[in-house]
Amino acid sequence: RKEVEQDPGPFNVPEGATVAFNCTYSNSASQSFFWYRQDCRKEPKLLMSVYSSGNEDGRFTAQLNRASQYISLLIRDSKLSDSATYLCVVNPFNQAGTALIFGKGTTLSVSS
Amino acid sequence: DAGVIQSPRHEVTEMGQEVTLRCKPISGHNSLFWYRQTMMRGLELLIYFNNNVPIDDSGMPEDRFSAKMPNASFSTLKIQPSEPRDSAVYFCASSQVTGNTGELFFGEGSRLTVL
């Protein structure tokens, strides 16, 4: 079983749609979780952290379910500019200066 | 401020040739990571350094791969001899040991094609 698993998609949605991505992780001791965004032929960039209580950043909401080892990202009112690959990321040790484990990513395509 | 700088951006080489990829981390960052990305396997950690010391090289595929960090502002990843299956995008990333536990700053990547 891979350490971080995601549905690769692609998810093809119209502008204004709400879309949700899911991710599961295998190491129950993992401590911190993140979503990164990667545009086509570009480098990954941090989108947001994921907290146990859930957190929101504008149109983006991230949720963590530790019992199920499940992470989600919800995007409301999708924009064309949201088209990208979204990477689910786990830090198994909850400390900086350690390597992050990346899922293979879920591709989103938003069309007009 | 300058981000992580990688070179070359693109390299096409023939099987058996030596390849050297270079990385300059963000000034003040003391953790450096080398990742490789392919469609099949996604982003895989190859090796990382803290304060110029290699911490985990378990992701280095085999003896053909080596990485060094002679000082805080420079790292190399070398493949010798290269093989077609090494074709991938190689990313260097840096962070601060005392920083956000999830923020890595990536360079633009080095796209390697081995013929």
GROMACS .gro file of C-alpha atoms in nm:
model
  227
    1ARG     CA    1   0.000   0.000   0.000
    2LYS     CA    2   0.136   0.342  -0.094
    3GLU     CA    3   0.194   0.586   0.189
    4VAL     CA    4  -0.030   0.855   0.042
    5GLU     CA    5  -0.301   0.764  -0.207
    6GLN     CA    6  -0.514   0.993  -0.419
    7ASP     CA    7  -0.761   0.949  -0.701
    8PRO     CA    8  -0.562   1.075  -1.001
    9GLY     CA    9  -0.870   1.207  -1.182
   10PRO     CA   10  -0.892   1.402  -1.399
   11PHE     CA   11  -1.183   1.591  -1.255
   12ASN     CA   12  -1.344   1.797  -1.530
   13VAL     CA   13  -1.586   2.057  -1.393
   14PRO     CA   14  -1.752   2.376  -1.519
   15GLU     CA   15  -1.677   2.714  -1.371
   16GLY     CA   16  -1.870   2.771  -1.052
   17ALA     CA   17  -1.886   2.404  -0.957
   18THR     CA   18  -1.791   2.264  -0.621
   19VAL     CA   19  -1.537   1.982  -0.630
   20ALA     CA   20  -1.386   1.764  -0.359
   21PHE     CA   21  -1.064   1.564  -0.356
   22ASN     CA   22  -0.983   1.288  -0.113
   23CYS     CA   23  -0.662   1.136   0.009
   24THR     CA   24  -0.572   0.851   0.244
   25TYR     CA   25  -0.246   0.794   0.427
   26SER     CA   26  -0.108   0.471   0.566
   27ASN     CA   27   0.106   0.582   0.861
   28SER     CA   28  -0.128   0.636   1.154
   29ALA     CA   29   0.150   0.814   1.344
   30SER     CA   30   0.170   1.093   1.086
   31GLN     CA   31   0.133   1.429   1.247
   32SER     CA   32   0.089   1.705   0.995
   33PHE     CA   33  -0.081   1.731   0.660
   34PHE     CA   34  -0.090   1.969   0.368
   35TRP     CA   35  -0.222   2.032   0.021
   36TYR     CA   36   0.016   2.151  -0.248
   37ARG     CA   37  -0.076   2.278  -0.592
   38GLN     CA   38   0.127   2.208  -0.905
   39ASP     CA   39   0.056   2.385  -1.232
   40CYS     CA   40   0.145   2.213  -1.558
   41ARG     CA   41   0.522   2.190  -1.602
   42LYS     CA   42   0.582   2.398  -1.288
   43GLU     CA   43   0.704   2.326  -0.939
   44PRO     CA   44   0.473   2.230  -0.648
   45LYS     CA   45   0.374   2.510  -0.411
   46LEU     CA   46   0.210   2.496  -0.069
   47LEU     CA   47  -0.164   2.564  -0.093
   48MET     CA   48  -0.269   2.514   0.266
   49SER     CA   49  -0.214   2.318   0.583
   50VAL     CA   50  -0.476   2.075   0.712
   51TYR     CA   51  -0.580   2.090   1.075
   52SER     CA   52  -0.785   1.843   1.277
   53SER     CA   53  -1.054   2.102   1.333
   54GLY     CA   54  -1.077   2.175   0.963
   55ASN     CA   55  -0.970   2.502   0.809
   56GLU     CA   56  -1.080   2.737   0.539
   57ASP     CA   57  -0.893   2.973   0.310
   58GLY     CA   58  -1.135   3.160   0.091
   59ARG     CA   59  -1.299   2.911  -0.145
   60PHE     CA   60  -1.082   2.625  -0.019
   61THR     CA   61  -1.167   2.403   0.279
   62ALA     CA   62  -0.944   2.126   0.411
   63GLN     CA   63  -1.051   1.853   0.650
   64LEU     CA   64  -0.866   1.580   0.838
   65ASN     CA   65  -1.014   1.261   0.981
   66ARG     CA   66  -0.742   1.094   1.187
   67ALA     CA   67  -0.952   0.791   1.275
   68SER     CA   68  -1.003   0.710   0.908
   69GLN     CA   69  -0.662   0.844   0.802
   70TYR     CA   70  -0.837   1.056   0.545
   71ILE     CA   71  -0.778   1.410   0.420
   72SER     CA   72  -1.001   1.614   0.194
   73LEU     CA   73  -0.993   1.938  -0.002
   74LEU     CA   74  -1.310   2.114  -0.110
   75ILE     CA   75  -1.306   2.389  -0.370
   76ARG     CA   76  -1.618   2.602  -0.401
   77ASP     CA   77  -1.710   2.824  -0.695
   78SER     CA   78  -1.434   2.682  -0.916
   79LYS     CA   79  -1.242   2.924  -1.135
   80LEU     CA   80  -1.053   2.857  -1.457
   81SER     CA   81  -0.738   2.944  -1.267
   82ASP     CA   82  -0.797   2.652  -1.028
   83SER     CA   83  -0.699   2.409  -1.306
   84ALA     CA   84  -0.392   2.231  -1.173
   85THR     CA   85  -0.280   1.914  -1.000
   86TYR     CA   86  -0.346   1.901  -0.625
   87LEU     CA   87  -0.098   1.701  -0.419
   88CYS     CA   88  -0.184   1.555  -0.081
   89VAL     CA   89   0.121   1.574   0.146
   90VAL     CA   90   0.211   1.417   0.480
   91ASN     CA   91   0.487   1.502   0.726
   92PRO     CA   92   0.527   1.184   0.929
   93PHE     CA   93   0.721   1.351   1.209
   94ASN     CA   94   0.556   1.690   1.260
   95GLN     CA   95   0.885   1.871   1.254
   96ALA     CA   96   1.047   2.100   1.006
   97GLY     CA   97   1.360   1.978   0.833
   98THR     CA   98   1.216   1.636   0.759
   99ALA     CA   99   1.110   1.502   0.424
  100LEU     CA  100   0.750   1.531   0.314
  101ILE     CA  101   0.569   1.242   0.150
  102PHE     CA  102   0.368   1.339  -0.156
  103GLY     CA  103   0.071   1.170  -0.315
  104LYS     CA  104   0.074   1.140  -0.692
  105GLY     CA  105  -0.180   1.416  -0.725
  106THR     CA  106  -0.533   1.473  -0.848
  107THR     CA  107  -0.574   1.670  -1.168
  108LEU     CA  108  -0.850   1.931  -1.191
  109SER     CA  109  -0.962   2.092  -1.513
  110VAL     CA  110  -1.212   2.377  -1.490
  111SER     CA  111  -1.380   2.480  -1.812
  112SER     CA  112  -1.593   2.778  -1.912
  113ASP     CA  113   1.427   3.742  -0.284
  114ALA     CA  114   1.572   3.469  -0.502
  115GLY     CA  115   1.405   3.133  -0.478
  116VAL     CA  116   1.568   2.792  -0.516
  117ILE     CA  117   1.781   2.796  -0.827
  118GLN     CA  118   1.839   2.481  -1.029
  119SER     CA  119   2.049   2.416  -1.335
  120PRO     CA  120   2.031   2.304  -1.602
  121ARG     CA  121   1.659   2.350  -1.668
  122HIS     CA  122   1.667   2.093  -1.945
  123GLU     CA  123   1.918   1.827  -2.032
  124VAL     CA  124   1.915   1.569  -2.307
  125THR     CA  125   2.190   1.313  -2.295
  126GLU     CA  126   2.273   0.968  -2.418
  127MET     CA  127   2.271   0.653  -2.214
  128GLY     CA  128   2.597   0.602  -2.033
  129GLN     CA  129   2.683   0.969  -1.999
  130GLU     CA  130   2.736   1.142  -1.667
  131VAL     CA  131   2.473   1.394  -1.560
  132THR     CA  132   2.524   1.659  -1.293
  133LEU     CA  133   2.232   1.862  -1.162
  134ARG     CA  134   2.291   2.167  -0.948
  135CYS     CA  135   2.094   2.346  -0.682
  136LYS     CA  136   2.128   2.667  -0.485
  137PRO     CA  137   1.886   2.677  -0.190
  138ILE     CA  138   1.724   2.989  -0.052
  139SER     CA  139   1.969   3.182   0.160
  140GLY     CA  140   1.921   3.100   0.528
  141HIS     CA  141   1.750   2.768   0.465
  142ASN     CA  142   1.932   2.478   0.625
  143SER     CA  143   1.739   2.181   0.488
  144LEU     CA  144   1.776   2.071   0.125
  145PHE     CA  145   1.582   1.801  -0.052
  146TRP     CA  146   1.617   1.627  -0.388
  147TYR     CA  147   1.297   1.482  -0.534
  148ARG     CA  148   1.232   1.310  -0.866
  149GLN     CA  149   0.896   1.328  -1.044
  150THR     CA  150   0.761   1.093  -1.310
  151MET     CA  151   0.409   1.028  -1.432
  152MET     CA  152   0.422   0.670  -1.307
  153ARG     CA  153   0.563   0.726  -0.960
  154GLY     CA  154   0.484   1.089  -0.878
  155LEU     CA  155   0.720   1.287  -0.654
  156GLU     CA  156   0.972   1.062  -0.482
  157LEU     CA  157   1.227   1.174  -0.225
  158LEU     CA  158   1.582   1.083  -0.325
  159ILE     CA  159   1.786   1.237  -0.042
  160TYR     CA  160   1.782   1.523   0.201
  161PHE     CA  161   2.036   1.721   0.400
  162ASN     CA  162   2.014   1.918   0.723
  163ASN     CA  163   2.295   2.165   0.782
  164ASN     CA  164   2.484   2.012   0.487
  165VAL     CA  165   2.474   1.662   0.640
  166PRO     CA  166   2.288   1.384   0.454
  167ILE     CA  167   2.007   1.260   0.676
  168ASP     CA  168   1.821   1.009   0.463
  169ASP     CA  169   1.942   0.873   0.130
  170SER     CA  170   1.721   0.566   0.126
  171GLY     CA  171   1.541   0.697  -0.180
  172MET     CA  172   1.852   0.704  -0.396
  173PRO     CA  173   1.778   0.436  -0.657
  174GLU     CA  174   2.120   0.275  -0.675
  175ASP     CA  175   2.491   0.338  -0.673
  176ARG     CA  176   2.469   0.527  -0.998
  177PHE     CA  177   2.320   0.819  -0.804
  178SER     CA  178   2.518   1.037  -0.566
  179ALA     CA  179   2.453   1.371  -0.401
  180LYS     CA  180   2.673   1.618  -0.222
  181MET     CA  181   2.628   1.939  -0.032
  182PRO     CA  182   2.973   2.089   0.018
  183ASN     CA  183   2.836   2.410   0.171
  184ALA     CA  184   2.512   2.575   0.273
  185SER     CA  185   2.455   2.734  -0.065
  186PHE     CA  186   2.519   2.454  -0.311
  187SER     CA  187   2.426   2.093  -0.378
  188THR     CA  188   2.475   1.854  -0.667
  189LEU     CA  189   2.301   1.537  -0.777
  190LYS     CA  190   2.507   1.319  -1.005
  191ILE     CA  191   2.402   1.022  -1.216
  192GLN     CA  192   2.679   0.809  -1.360
  193PRO     CA  193   2.620   0.628  -1.588
  194SER     CA  194   2.277   0.755  -1.688
  195GLU     CA  195   2.006   0.523  -1.820
  196PRO     CA  196   1.680   0.592  -2.008
  197ARG     CA  197   1.477   0.504  -1.696
  198ASP     CA  198   1.639   0.802  -1.520
  199SER     CA  199   1.440   1.035  -1.744
  200ALA     CA  200   1.232   1.254  -1.511
  201VAL     CA  201   1.201   1.600  -1.363
  202TYR     CA  202   1.441   1.644  -1.073
  203PHE     CA  203   1.336   1.901  -0.815
  204CYS     CA  204   1.547   2.056  -0.547
  205ALA     CA  205   1.367   2.211  -0.250
  206SER     CA  206   1.476   2.391   0.064
  207SER     CA  207   1.328   2.482   0.398
  208GLN     CA  208   1.425   2.598   0.744
  209VAL     CA  209   1.464   2.336   1.014
  210THR     CA  210   1.278   2.563   1.253
  211GLY     CA  211   1.015   2.674   1.006
  212ASN     CA  212   0.666   2.562   0.910
  213THR     CA  213   0.655   2.180   0.920
  214GLY     CA  214   0.504   2.165   0.575
  215GLU     CA  215   0.652   2.432   0.361
  216LEU     CA  216   0.913   2.328   0.112
  217PHE     CA  217   1.023   2.580  -0.146
  218PHE     CA  218   1.087   2.409  -0.477
  219GLY     CA  219   1.307   2.512  -0.763
  220GLU     CA  220   1.170   2.506  -1.115
  221GLY     CA  221   1.317   2.161  -1.174
  222SER     CA  222   1.565   2.005  -1.410
  223ARG     CA  223   1.399   1.805  -1.687
  224LEU     CA  224   1.628   1.517  -1.781
  225THR     CA  225   1.589   1.304  -2.091
  226VAL     CA  226   1.823   1.010  -2.137
  227LEU     CA  227   1.816   0.861  -2.486
   0.00000   0.00000   0.00000
